[in-house]
Tab-separated table of C-alpha atoms in Angstrom:
chain	number	residue	atom	x	y	z
N	87	MET	CA	-49.225	3.364	-76.312
N	88	MET	CA	-46.420	3.864	-78.679
N	89	ASP	CA	-44.354	5.943	-76.967
N	90	GLU	CA	-44.900	3.826	-73.811
N	91	TYR	CA	-43.404	0.854	-76.472
N	92	VAL	CA	-40.675	3.370	-77.390
N	93	ILE	CA	-39.644	5.104	-73.791
N	94	LEU	CA	-39.761	1.396	-72.527
N	95	ASN	CA	-37.374	0.269	-74.776
N	96	GLY	CA	-35.604	2.506	-74.978
N	97	ILE	CA	-34.801	2.360	-71.364
N	98	GLY	CA	-34.154	-1.551	-72.415
N	99	ILE	CA	-31.307	-0.015	-75.032
N	100	LEU	CA	-30.361	1.955	-72.379
N	101	THR	CA	-29.633	0.035	-69.352
N	102	MET	CA	-27.996	-2.798	-71.798
N	103	VAL	CA	-25.358	-0.095	-73.297
N	104	ILE	CA	-24.409	0.961	-69.995
N	105	ALA	CA	-23.728	-2.826	-69.316
N	106	ILE	CA	-21.864	-3.660	-72.633
N	107	MET	CA	-20.077	-0.081	-71.977
N	108	CYS	CA	-19.149	-1.550	-68.255
N	109	GLY	CA	-17.871	-4.259	-70.025
N	110	ILE	CA	-16.359	-3.438	-72.526
N	111	ILE	CA	-14.163	-0.792	-70.014
N	112	ARG	CA	-13.559	-4.271	-68.256
N	113	VAL	CA	-13.049	-6.980	-70.953
N	114	ARG	CA	-8.914	-7.067	-70.804
N	115	ASP	CA	-9.567	-8.353	-67.252
N	116	MET	CA	-11.984	-10.974	-68.270
N	117	ASP	CA	-11.621	-14.501	-68.493
N	118	TYR	CA	-13.251	-16.156	-71.841
N	119	GLY	CA	-16.383	-16.773	-69.921
N	120	GLY	CA	-16.642	-13.063	-68.971
N	121	ARG	CA	-16.006	-12.196	-72.814
N	122	LEU	CA	-19.272	-14.598	-73.420
N	123	ILE	CA	-21.616	-12.981	-71.645
N	124	LEU	CA	-19.713	-9.600	-72.893
N	125	LEU	CA	-20.794	-10.968	-76.214
N	126	LEU	CA	-24.435	-12.177	-75.685
N	127	LEU	CA	-25.309	-8.469	-74.570
N	128	ILE	CA	-23.753	-7.786	-78.320
N	129	ALA	CA	-26.124	-9.203	-79.736
N	130	GLY	CA	-29.478	-8.563	-77.214
N	131	LEU	CA	-28.668	-5.093	-78.402
N	132	LEU	CA	-28.417	-5.640	-81.875
N	133	THR	CA	-31.813	-7.844	-81.804
N	134	GLU	CA	-33.366	-5.339	-80.024
N	135	ILE	CA	-32.422	-2.821	-82.288
N	136	LEU	CA	-33.320	-5.162	-85.243
N	137	ALA	CA	-36.673	-6.066	-83.441
N	138	ALA	CA	-37.226	-2.038	-83.387
N	139	TRP	CA	-37.226	-2.354	-87.421
N	140	ALA	CA	-38.518	-5.484	-88.124
N	141	GLY	CA	-42.173	-4.613	-86.166
N	142	LYS	CA	-41.867	-0.895	-87.809
N	143	TYR	CA	-41.026	-1.748	-91.409
N	144	LEU	CA	-41.735	-5.586	-91.463
N	145	GLY	CA	-44.931	-5.512	-88.886
N	146	ASN	CA	-43.927	-8.980	-86.825
N	147	ASN	CA	-40.469	-9.018	-85.211
N	148	MET	CA	-40.855	-12.626	-83.751
N	149	PRO	CA	-38.268	-14.419	-85.977
N	150	VAL	CA	-35.655	-11.643	-85.299
N	151	TYR	CA	-35.910	-12.764	-81.602
N	152	ALA	CA	-36.630	-17.114	-82.927
N	153	VAL	CA	-33.451	-16.313	-83.933
N	154	PHE	CA	-31.501	-14.559	-81.028
N	155	ASN	CA	-33.458	-16.882	-78.064
N	156	ILE	CA	-31.461	-19.698	-79.948
N	157	VAL	CA	-28.145	-17.868	-79.727
N	158	GLU	CA	-28.704	-17.026	-76.634
N	159	VAL	CA	-28.708	-20.518	-75.438
N	160	VAL	CA	-25.806	-21.108	-77.310
N	161	LEU	CA	-23.680	-18.724	-75.484
N	162	VAL	CA	-24.515	-18.867	-72.326
N	163	SER	CA	-24.222	-22.913	-72.865
N	164	LEU	CA	-20.871	-22.048	-74.156
N	165	PHE	CA	-19.908	-20.113	-70.696
N	166	PHE	CA	-21.555	-22.988	-68.826
N	167	ASN	CA	-18.799	-24.895	-69.962
N	168	GLU	CA	-15.799	-22.723	-69.239
N	169	CYS	CA	-17.652	-22.615	-65.121
N	170	VAL	CA	-18.483	-25.852	-64.458
N	171	ASP	CA	-14.920	-28.286	-64.431
N	172	ALA	CA	-16.985	-31.498	-65.155
N	173	PHE	CA	-18.792	-29.072	-67.936
N	174	LYS	CA	-15.128	-28.090	-69.551
N	175	ARG	CA	-13.662	-31.589	-69.232
N	176	GLU	CA	-16.007	-33.705	-71.169
N	177	ASN	CA	-16.454	-29.950	-72.887
N	178	ILE	CA	-20.388	-30.780	-71.687
N	179	GLY	CA	-21.273	-27.203	-73.016
N	180	LYS	CA	-20.498	-27.127	-76.225
N	181	VAL	CA	-22.223	-30.798	-76.816
N	182	ILE	CA	-25.435	-29.338	-75.543
N	183	ALA	CA	-24.977	-25.928	-77.595
N	184	VAL	CA	-24.968	-28.192	-80.527
N	185	LEU	CA	-28.099	-29.292	-78.790
N	186	ALA	CA	-29.324	-26.102	-78.445
N	187	VAL	CA	-29.006	-25.147	-82.227
N	188	LEU	CA	-30.816	-28.320	-83.549
N	189	ALA	CA	-33.894	-28.795	-80.804
N	190	GLY	CA	-34.102	-24.416	-81.749
N	191	VAL	CA	-34.431	-25.405	-85.506
N	192	ALA	CA	-36.419	-28.705	-84.625
N	193	ASN	CA	-38.926	-26.648	-82.783
N	194	LEU	CA	-39.282	-23.529	-85.452
N	195	ILE	CA	-39.671	-26.008	-88.320
N	196	TRP	CA	-42.339	-29.159	-86.493
N	197	LEU	CA	-43.413	-26.757	-83.333
N	198	GLN	CA	-43.223	-23.278	-83.523
N	199	SER	CA	-43.165	-21.447	-86.675
N	200	ILE	CA	-40.345	-19.275	-86.736
N	201	ASP	CA	-42.934	-15.682	-87.081
N	202	LYS	CA	-44.161	-16.514	-83.229
N	203	SER	CA	-43.126	-17.253	-80.029
N	204	ASN	CA	-40.483	-19.970	-79.701
N	205	ASN	CA	-42.232	-20.228	-75.667
N	206	ASN	CA	-41.468	-24.255	-75.644
N	207	PHE	CA	-37.389	-23.900	-76.279
N	208	MET	CA	-37.502	-21.009	-74.102
N	209	ILE	CA	-39.051	-22.980	-71.233
N	210	SER	CA	-36.952	-25.892	-71.626
N	211	GLY	CA	-34.048	-23.923	-72.310
N	212	GLY	CA	-34.688	-21.759	-69.258
N	213	ALA	CA	-35.230	-24.582	-66.944
N	214	TYR	CA	-31.536	-25.498	-68.296
N	215	ILE	CA	-30.176	-22.586	-67.619
N	216	VAL	CA	-31.563	-22.496	-64.001
N	217	VAL	CA	-30.431	-25.214	-63.181
N	218	VAL	CA	-26.932	-25.389	-64.296
N	219	SER	CA	-26.226	-22.307	-63.243
N	220	ILE	CA	-27.423	-23.162	-59.275
N	221	ILE	CA	-24.721	-25.836	-60.573
N	222	ALA	CA	-22.056	-23.211	-61.893
N	223	MET	CA	-22.586	-21.750	-58.572
N	224	VAL	CA	-21.854	-24.089	-55.811
N	225	ASP	CA	-19.397	-25.304	-57.602
N	226	ASP	CA	-17.330	-22.143	-57.745
N	227	ALA	CA	-18.600	-21.379	-54.360
N	228	ARG	CA	-16.994	-24.632	-53.011
N	229	GLN	CA	-13.607	-23.495	-54.199
N	230	GLY	CA	-13.553	-20.307	-52.035
N	231	LYS	CA	-10.610	-18.296	-53.551
N	232	GLY	CA	-9.952	-20.855	-55.891
N	233	GLY	CA	-13.573	-19.902	-57.575
N	234	ASN	CA	-13.916	-17.322	-59.674
N	235	LEU	CA	-15.686	-14.514	-58.563
N	236	LEU	CA	-16.099	-13.314	-61.941
N	237	HIS	CA	-18.605	-16.735	-63.601
N	238	TYR	CA	-19.807	-16.872	-59.316
N	239	ARG	CA	-21.668	-13.715	-59.735
N	240	LEU	CA	-22.615	-13.563	-63.359
N	241	ASN	CA	-24.357	-17.068	-62.835
N	242	ILE	CA	-26.171	-15.377	-59.927
N	243	VAL	CA	-27.688	-12.552	-62.739
N	244	LEU	CA	-28.167	-15.421	-65.055
N	245	LEU	CA	-29.759	-17.540	-62.327
N	246	PHE	CA	-32.542	-13.765	-61.104
N	247	TYR	CA	-32.718	-13.679	-64.753
N	248	TRP	CA	-33.831	-16.840	-66.133
N	249	ALA	CA	-36.002	-17.999	-62.428
N	250	VAL	CA	-38.082	-15.559	-63.003
N	251	SER	CA	-37.906	-14.713	-66.662
N	252	LEU	CA	-39.234	-18.480	-66.813
N	253	LEU	CA	-42.529	-17.963	-65.511
N	254	THR	CA	-43.044	-15.360	-68.061
N	255	TRP	CA	-42.022	-18.041	-70.552
N	256	PHE	CA	-44.144	-20.304	-68.561
N	257	PHE	CA	-47.743	-18.834	-69.356
N	258	TYR	CA	-47.454	-16.806	-72.254
N	259	ASP	CA	-49.916	-19.362	-73.680
N	260	ASP	CA	-52.539	-18.125	-71.244
N	261	SER	CA	-51.690	-14.392	-72.376
N	262	ASP	CA	-54.541	-14.023	-74.592
N	263	GLN	CA	-56.842	-14.516	-71.522
N	264	LEU	CA	-55.556	-12.069	-69.596
N	265	SER	CA	-57.285	-8.611	-69.523
N	266	LYS	CA	-55.089	-5.008	-70.785
N	267	HIS	CA	-54.287	-4.198	-67.822
N	268	ASP	CA	-52.810	-7.357	-66.564
N	269	VAL	CA	-50.453	-7.407	-69.980
N	270	TRP	CA	-50.087	-4.237	-69.256
N	271	CYS	CA	-48.654	-5.221	-66.097
N	272	VAL	CA	-46.455	-8.336	-67.199
N	273	MET	CA	-45.067	-6.423	-70.346
N	274	MET	CA	-43.832	-4.190	-67.282
N	275	ALA	CA	-43.336	-6.497	-64.646
N	276	VAL	CA	-40.806	-7.874	-67.744
N	277	HIS	CA	-39.005	-4.358	-68.435
N	278	LEU	CA	-38.001	-4.275	-65.132
N	279	LEU	CA	-36.439	-7.279	-65.187
N	280	ASN	CA	-35.105	-7.131	-68.000
N	281	TRP	CA	-33.323	-3.022	-66.475
N	282	LEU	CA	-32.297	-4.810	-63.257
N	283	THR	CA	-30.526	-7.800	-65.415
N	284	ASN	CA	-28.994	-5.343	-67.356
N	285	MET	CA	-27.930	-3.583	-64.825
N	286	PHE	CA	-26.410	-5.861	-62.687
N	287	PHE	CA	-24.691	-7.134	-66.146
N	288	ALA	CA	-23.092	-3.898	-65.608
N	289	THR	CA	-22.021	-3.844	-61.650
N	290	VAL	CA	-20.783	-7.578	-62.303
N	291	PHE	CA	-18.450	-6.271	-65.147
N	292	PHE	CA	-17.393	-3.315	-63.546
N	293	PHE	CA	-16.224	-4.807	-60.773
N	294	THR	CA	-14.754	-8.090	-62.791
N	295	PRO	CA	-11.147	-8.640	-60.527
N	296	LYS	CA	-8.329	-6.901	-61.890
N	297	GLN	CA	-5.999	-9.404	-63.205
N	298	LYS	CA	-2.289	-9.374	-63.303
N	299	HIS	CA	-0.497	-8.923	-66.992
N	300	TYR	CA	2.197	-9.511	-68.350
N	301	GLY	CA	4.574	-6.834	-70.616
J	266	MET	CA	-62.684	-14.687	-59.976
J	267	ASP	CA	-62.103	-14.307	-63.705
J	268	GLU	CA	-59.020	-16.403	-66.283
J	269	SER	CA	-57.219	-12.728	-66.061
J	270	SER	CA	-56.772	-12.362	-62.361
J	271	LEU	CA	-56.433	-15.629	-61.847
J	272	VAL	CA	-53.015	-16.234	-64.439
J	273	ILE	CA	-51.938	-13.036	-63.341
J	274	LYS	CA	-51.726	-14.057	-59.447
J	275	LEU	CA	-50.610	-17.418	-60.179
J	276	TRP	CA	-47.828	-15.437	-62.444
J	277	ALA	CA	-46.917	-13.447	-59.216
J	278	ALA	CA	-47.031	-15.772	-56.675
J	279	GLY	CA	-44.747	-17.625	-59.046
J	280	THR	CA	-42.751	-14.570	-59.479
J	281	LEU	CA	-42.220	-14.403	-55.775
J	282	VAL	CA	-41.922	-17.358	-55.348
J	283	ALA	CA	-38.525	-17.770	-58.074
J	284	LEU	CA	-37.296	-14.158	-56.231
J	285	LEU	CA	-37.308	-15.851	-52.803
J	286	PHE	CA	-35.339	-18.642	-54.416
J	287	VAL	CA	-32.752	-17.612	-55.939
J	288	SER	CA	-32.514	-15.623	-53.113
J	289	LEU	CA	-31.974	-18.464	-50.933
J	290	ILE	CA	-29.806	-19.896	-53.191
J	291	VAL	CA	-27.362	-17.021	-53.529
J	292	MET	CA	-27.751	-17.074	-49.689
J	293	LEU	CA	-26.496	-20.366	-49.563
J	294	SER	CA	-24.086	-20.433	-51.768
J	295	ALA	CA	-22.142	-16.816	-50.205
J	296	MET	CA	-22.037	-19.251	-47.471
J	297	LEU	CA	-20.787	-21.609	-48.402
J	298	ARG	CA	-17.919	-19.386	-50.328
J	299	LYS	CA	-17.497	-17.926	-47.541
J	300	ARG	CA	-16.719	-21.344	-45.256
J	301	ALA	CA	-14.493	-22.500	-48.302
J	302	ILE	CA	-12.690	-18.901	-48.242
J	303	ALA	CA	-12.370	-19.360	-44.101
J	304	HIS	CA	-11.201	-22.944	-44.932
J	305	GLN	CA	-8.755	-22.036	-47.350
J	306	LEU	CA	-7.615	-18.845	-44.941
J	307	GLU	CA	-7.698	-21.528	-41.677
J	308	ARG	CA	-4.689	-23.839	-43.611
J	309	GLU	CA	-2.767	-21.252	-45.296
J	310	ASN	CA	-1.817	-20.125	-41.618
J	311	TRP	CA	-1.208	-23.125	-40.444
J	312	LYS	CA	1.005	-23.531	-43.464
J	313	LEU	CA	2.470	-20.083	-42.910
J	314	GLN	CA	3.262	-21.345	-38.796
J	315	LEU	CA	4.658	-24.819	-39.982
J	316	GLU	CA	7.129	-23.333	-42.487
J	317	LYS	CA	7.847	-20.106	-39.886
J	318	THR	CA	8.168	-22.987	-36.941
J	319	ALA	CA	10.613	-25.225	-39.085
J	320	VAL	CA	13.000	-21.816	-40.633
J	321	ALA	CA	12.718	-20.529	-36.759
J	322	ALA	CA	13.999	-24.409	-36.019
J	323	ARG	CA	16.798	-24.284	-38.264
J	324	LEU	CA	18.356	-20.770	-37.713
J	325	GLU	CA	18.290	-21.984	-34.452
J	326	GLU	CA	20.476	-24.996	-34.704
J	327	ARG	CA	22.488	-22.940	-36.631
J	328	ASP	CA	22.709	-20.256	-33.902
J	329	LEU	CA	23.772	-22.955	-31.320
J	330	LEU	CA	26.315	-24.619	-33.640
J	331	VAL	CA	27.397	-20.687	-34.276
J	332	ASP	CA	27.725	-20.830	-30.390
J	333	GLU	CA	29.214	-23.347	-29.970
J	334	PHE	CA	31.501	-23.148	-32.700
J	335	SER	CA	32.292	-19.719	-30.819
J	336	ARG	CA	33.297	-20.646	-27.706
J	337	GLU	CA	35.653	-23.334	-28.685
J	338	ILE	CA	37.631	-20.869	-30.565
J	339	HIS	CA	37.759	-19.080	-27.124
J	340	ASP	CA	37.413	-21.887	-24.601
J	341	ASN	CA	40.431	-24.144	-27.171
J	342	ILE	CA	41.849	-21.876	-29.248
J	343	GLY	CA	42.155	-18.717	-27.060
J	344	GLN	CA	43.670	-20.747	-23.866
J	345	LEU	CA	45.999	-22.366	-27.039
J	346	ALA	CA	46.993	-19.139	-28.133
J	347	THR	CA	47.181	-17.854	-23.968
J	348	MET	CA	49.905	-20.492	-22.929
J	349	VAL	CA	51.716	-19.874	-26.303
J	350	ARG	CA	52.101	-16.615	-24.621
J	351	MET	CA	52.732	-17.876	-21.751
J	352	HIS	CA	55.724	-19.912	-22.817
J	353	LEU	CA	56.922	-16.899	-25.112
J	354	GLN	CA	57.097	-14.365	-21.534
J	355	VAL	CA	59.326	-17.749	-19.620
J	356	LEU	CA	60.971	-17.960	-22.517
J	357	GLU	CA	61.860	-13.816	-22.912
J	358	LYS	CA	62.722	-14.446	-19.483
J	359	GLN	CA	65.983	-17.268	-20.092
J	360	VAL	CA	66.912	-15.596	-23.131
J	361	THR	CA	69.743	-12.762	-22.642
J	362	ASP	CA	70.855	-12.642	-25.966
J	363	ALA	CA	69.235	-9.247	-27.525
J	364	ALA	CA	68.564	-10.559	-31.229
J	365	GLN	CA	66.676	-13.801	-29.500
J	366	GLN	CA	64.639	-11.859	-27.392
J	367	LYS	CA	63.943	-9.363	-30.334
J	368	THR	CA	62.901	-12.101	-31.953
J	369	ILE	CA	60.344	-13.894	-28.624
J	370	ASN	CA	59.067	-10.469	-29.340
J	371	GLY	CA	57.795	-10.395	-32.248
J	372	GLY	CA	56.319	-13.972	-31.532
J	373	MET	CA	54.464	-12.259	-28.490
J	374	THR	CA	52.929	-9.503	-30.596
J	375	PHE	CA	51.625	-12.375	-33.256
J	376	ALA	CA	50.794	-13.829	-30.500
J	377	ASN	CA	48.837	-11.696	-29.028
J	378	ALA	CA	47.093	-10.410	-32.126
J	379	LEU	CA	46.148	-14.278	-32.506
J	380	MET	CA	44.711	-13.995	-29.225
J	381	ASP	CA	42.889	-10.124	-29.679
J	382	SER	CA	41.409	-12.026	-33.132
J	383	ILE	CA	40.007	-14.934	-31.615
J	384	GLN	CA	38.668	-13.067	-29.371
J	385	HIS	CA	36.711	-11.028	-31.741
J	386	ILE	CA	36.006	-13.714	-34.064
J	387	SER	CA	34.246	-15.633	-30.701
J	388	TYR	CA	32.281	-12.701	-29.929
J	389	SER	CA	30.597	-11.613	-32.945
J	390	MET	CA	29.453	-15.412	-32.890
J	391	ASP	CA	27.993	-15.519	-29.695
J	392	GLY	CA	24.427	-15.209	-29.154
J	393	SER	CA	25.111	-14.552	-25.412
J	394	TYR	CA	27.259	-11.732	-25.493
J	395	ILE	CA	24.421	-9.556	-27.413
J	396	HIS	CA	22.011	-10.746	-24.454
J	397	GLU	CA	24.701	-8.944	-21.785
J	398	GLU	CA	25.692	-5.332	-23.928
J	399	GLY	CA	22.216	-5.240	-24.966
J	400	LEU	CA	22.046	-4.554	-28.660
J	401	PHE	CA	23.361	-1.385	-29.620
J	402	ASN	CA	26.363	-2.081	-27.692
J	403	ALA	CA	27.294	-5.629	-29.015
J	404	ILE	CA	25.991	-3.738	-32.585
J	405	GLY	CA	28.925	-0.665	-31.656
J	406	TRP	CA	31.218	-3.368	-31.212
J	407	GLN	CA	31.396	-4.485	-34.576
J	408	VAL	CA	30.946	-1.395	-36.093
J	409	ASP	CA	34.067	-0.628	-33.887
J	410	GLN	CA	36.384	-3.426	-35.283
J	411	ILE	CA	35.535	-2.606	-38.660
J	412	ARG	CA	36.312	1.066	-37.863
J	413	SER	CA	39.794	-0.058	-36.727
J	414	SER	CA	40.429	-1.465	-39.754
J	415	HIS	CA	40.143	1.806	-42.190
J	416	ALA	CA	38.234	-0.001	-44.596
J	417	ILE	CA	35.432	1.334	-44.256
J	418	ASP	CA	33.482	4.780	-42.842
J	419	ILE	CA	30.970	3.380	-40.443
J	420	ARG	CA	28.274	5.455	-38.488
J	421	LEU	CA	25.830	3.824	-35.676
J	422	GLU	CA	23.189	5.791	-35.358
J	423	SER	CA	20.096	5.405	-32.594
J	424	PRO	CA	18.043	8.818	-31.911
J	425	GLY	CA	15.651	9.015	-29.813
J	426	MET	CA	14.830	6.278	-26.690
J	427	ASP	CA	15.844	3.441	-26.596
J	428	MET	CA	12.974	0.357	-25.935
J	429	PRO	CA	14.577	-3.076	-24.892
J	430	LEU	CA	14.065	-6.093	-27.736
J	431	ASN	CA	13.569	-9.429	-26.506
J	432	ALA	CA	16.235	-11.770	-26.109
J	433	GLN	CA	15.374	-13.491	-29.089
J	434	GLN	CA	14.632	-10.012	-30.991
J	435	ALA	CA	17.767	-8.935	-29.923
J	436	LEU	CA	19.512	-11.626	-31.835
J	437	VAL	CA	17.741	-12.113	-34.910
J	438	VAL	CA	18.280	-8.918	-35.622
J	439	TYR	CA	21.787	-8.693	-34.930
J	440	ARG	CA	22.547	-11.742	-37.267
J	441	ILE	CA	20.362	-9.647	-39.866
J	442	ALA	CA	22.982	-6.221	-39.275
J	443	GLN	CA	26.240	-8.631	-39.227
J	444	GLU	CA	24.178	-10.074	-42.603
J	445	ALA	CA	23.715	-6.185	-43.788
J	446	ILE	CA	27.390	-5.134	-42.756
J	447	SER	CA	29.075	-8.702	-44.055
J	448	ASN	CA	27.605	-8.149	-47.562
J	449	THR	CA	27.707	-4.374	-47.729
J	450	LEU	CA	32.025	-4.928	-46.470
J	451	SER	CA	31.960	-7.952	-49.492
J	452	HIS	CA	29.858	-6.678	-52.751
J	453	SER	CA	28.896	-2.806	-52.249
J	454	GLY	CA	32.817	-1.453	-52.568
J	455	ALA	CA	31.249	1.755	-50.549
J	456	SER	CA	33.054	4.272	-49.176
J	457	GLU	CA	29.800	4.718	-46.276
J	458	LEU	CA	27.854	2.720	-44.532
J	459	VAL	CA	25.292	4.109	-41.824
J	460	ILE	CA	23.533	1.862	-39.102
J	461	ARG	CA	20.411	3.355	-37.715
J	462	LEU	CA	18.615	1.743	-35.023
J	463	GLN	CA	15.191	3.755	-34.528
J	464	TYR	CA	12.215	3.026	-32.288
J	465	THR	CA	8.663	3.871	-31.716
J	466	ASP	CA	5.618	2.603	-29.247
J	467	ARG	CA	4.604	0.137	-32.370
J	468	GLU	CA	7.681	-0.740	-34.112
J	469	PHE	CA	11.271	-1.444	-34.429
J	470	THR	CA	13.696	-0.478	-37.512
J	471	MET	CA	16.734	-1.402	-38.399
J	472	ASP	CA	18.163	0.858	-41.640
J	473	VAL	CA	22.124	-0.566	-43.044
J	474	THR	CA	22.279	2.632	-45.810
J	475	ASP	CA	26.148	2.286	-48.366
J	476	ASP	CA	27.013	4.576	-50.992
J	477	GLY	CA	28.329	1.381	-52.600
J	478	LYS	CA	27.654	0.294	-56.527
J	479	GLY	CA	24.540	-0.484	-55.556
J	480	PHE	CA	22.289	-3.722	-57.652
J	481	ASP	CA	19.406	-4.223	-60.036
J	482	PRO	CA	17.176	-6.398	-56.890
J	483	ALA	CA	14.715	-7.544	-59.911
J	484	ILE	CA	17.816	-9.225	-61.244
J	485	THR	CA	19.805	-10.201	-58.477
J	486	LYS	CA	17.320	-10.953	-54.976
J	487	SER	CA	16.359	-14.278	-56.144
J	488	GLY	CA	20.028	-14.804	-56.349
J	489	LYS	CA	21.468	-13.828	-52.366
J	490	VAL	CA	21.052	-16.023	-49.923
J	491	GLY	CA	22.534	-13.549	-48.248
J	492	ILE	CA	19.313	-11.926	-48.271
J	493	ARG	CA	16.623	-15.042	-48.624
J	494	ASN	CA	18.492	-15.270	-44.928
J	495	MET	CA	18.070	-11.626	-43.207
J	496	GLU	CA	14.138	-11.736	-45.082
J	497	HIS	CA	13.531	-15.763	-43.889
J	498	ARG	CA	15.084	-13.572	-40.093
J	499	ALA	CA	12.585	-11.388	-40.315
J	500	ARG	CA	9.542	-13.158	-40.944
J	501	ILE	CA	10.388	-15.457	-37.797
J	502	LEU	CA	9.790	-12.287	-35.834
J	503	GLY	CA	6.904	-10.910	-37.295
J	504	GLY	CA	8.947	-8.736	-39.352
J	505	LYS	CA	9.996	-8.027	-42.883
J	506	LEU	CA	13.040	-6.848	-44.849
J	507	GLU	CA	13.075	-4.682	-47.434
J	508	VAL	CA	15.766	-4.444	-50.044
J	509	LYS	CA	16.246	-1.107	-51.968
J	510	SER	CA	19.022	-0.470	-54.443
J	511	ARG	CA	19.661	1.070	-57.801
J	512	VAL	CA	22.872	0.580	-60.029
J	513	ASP	CA	25.795	2.735	-58.774
J	514	ALA	CA	22.941	4.592	-56.118
J	515	GLY	CA	23.775	2.585	-52.730
J	516	THR	CA	21.675	0.046	-51.191
J	517	ASN	CA	19.490	1.163	-48.429
J	518	ILE	CA	17.867	-2.599	-46.053
J	519	ARG	CA	15.554	-1.880	-43.927
J	520	LEU	CA	14.277	-3.929	-41.124
J	521	THR	CA	10.377	-3.356	-39.500
J	522	VAL	CA	9.941	-5.441	-36.403
J	523	PRO	CA	6.609	-4.211	-34.642
J	524	LEU	CA	6.706	-4.253	-30.786
J	525	GLU	CA	3.564	-5.038	-30.203
J	526	ASN	CA	3.067	-7.482	-27.148
J	527	ASN	CA	6.680	-7.637	-26.968
J	528	THR	CA	7.353	-9.057	-23.382
J	529	GLU	CA	11.009	-9.049	-22.010
J	530	GLU	CA	12.437	-12.468	-21.648
């Protein structure tokens, strides 16, 4: 079982590294929004490494994920602030990022302890990401050629990842009732989702539309 | 059904619904994006067409004015010059004094030169001359006039078969050639100028190449009214104008005009 965990995580880390490499190669063509998502992937990679270490030496890696989940919602909020015109005008993304930090910390203090999964926060955060990514996609699509293709594609990947993983967070509390085989099935599906998402990010980064550079 | 399989079935069904939902949203947004782009392209095309029509109208108006001016020069000033020569001829017959006859002969020489110049100017300005003589002959006539001044070694070449340009195309190409030749004579300091007309099934190309002092297109282009005019005219024909030049390395102006769906007027 341990071997399988290492292999699955290893593949996950490998796909993440590929996505990050593709992002770094094309970072000059990316705007601030694209770079925020690249930063999110780098944070995700560090989290996975740290979580593996914490799992092995401290026996619990939940606090690592709990902190990363907050960072994730914050970074995605800042990305949305770049994507949606209304968000950018009123700095709504930044306000939501601050609120996400407060809500995340409050959740860890009063609702779900740091050494357990903070799925309450992730369900609300995920729902928020699904809704806003759809708004951002429509906002970009309506602008046609004037829209930001990189943002549009990144929003598709975010929507794909969060719409599917939201279900996992939703059923997280019921995971105790699952048989060993069913847990394995869900775990495989979650890994598959992560790999696919990372490869989608890699593709989107690799095909970042070229920008003209002056000087 | 045990609790585990119910949860897993719900989870699987939910995941499937989520995937379908995502696919639907992506498809709808892609359609929206495609439609927005099509709408923008349509608007840009319309704007380009409008701009093209406006430029064409402006240039056509100018050409008409030039034609009118050419006719005025030919008919009025040319007529007056002819009258002057006739009077001098009459006077020459009446005068017996050798010194006076010499003066009158001198006057007649100037009158002839004036008539030639008037004819030269009115021909080069008159668009109908191109329709009658054809593009090659019209430019050839210009070339002859310049060659006779010995100011520059000028050649007109047209290898291969000529494909007829329609009247509007010929006039616009002629005007571009005039502008290019005029620019060379005024600014290049060239000793050689070659005009080359080339036809293929698909396009007509005119190269105007000199060995003059050249210029840096990046610096000069935006400010050159002559080049801008040539570009506007090229665009009217759906063609393009490329200017290649380097300081001290001469200049090449290439006009390319598509000949597809070309109809004789």
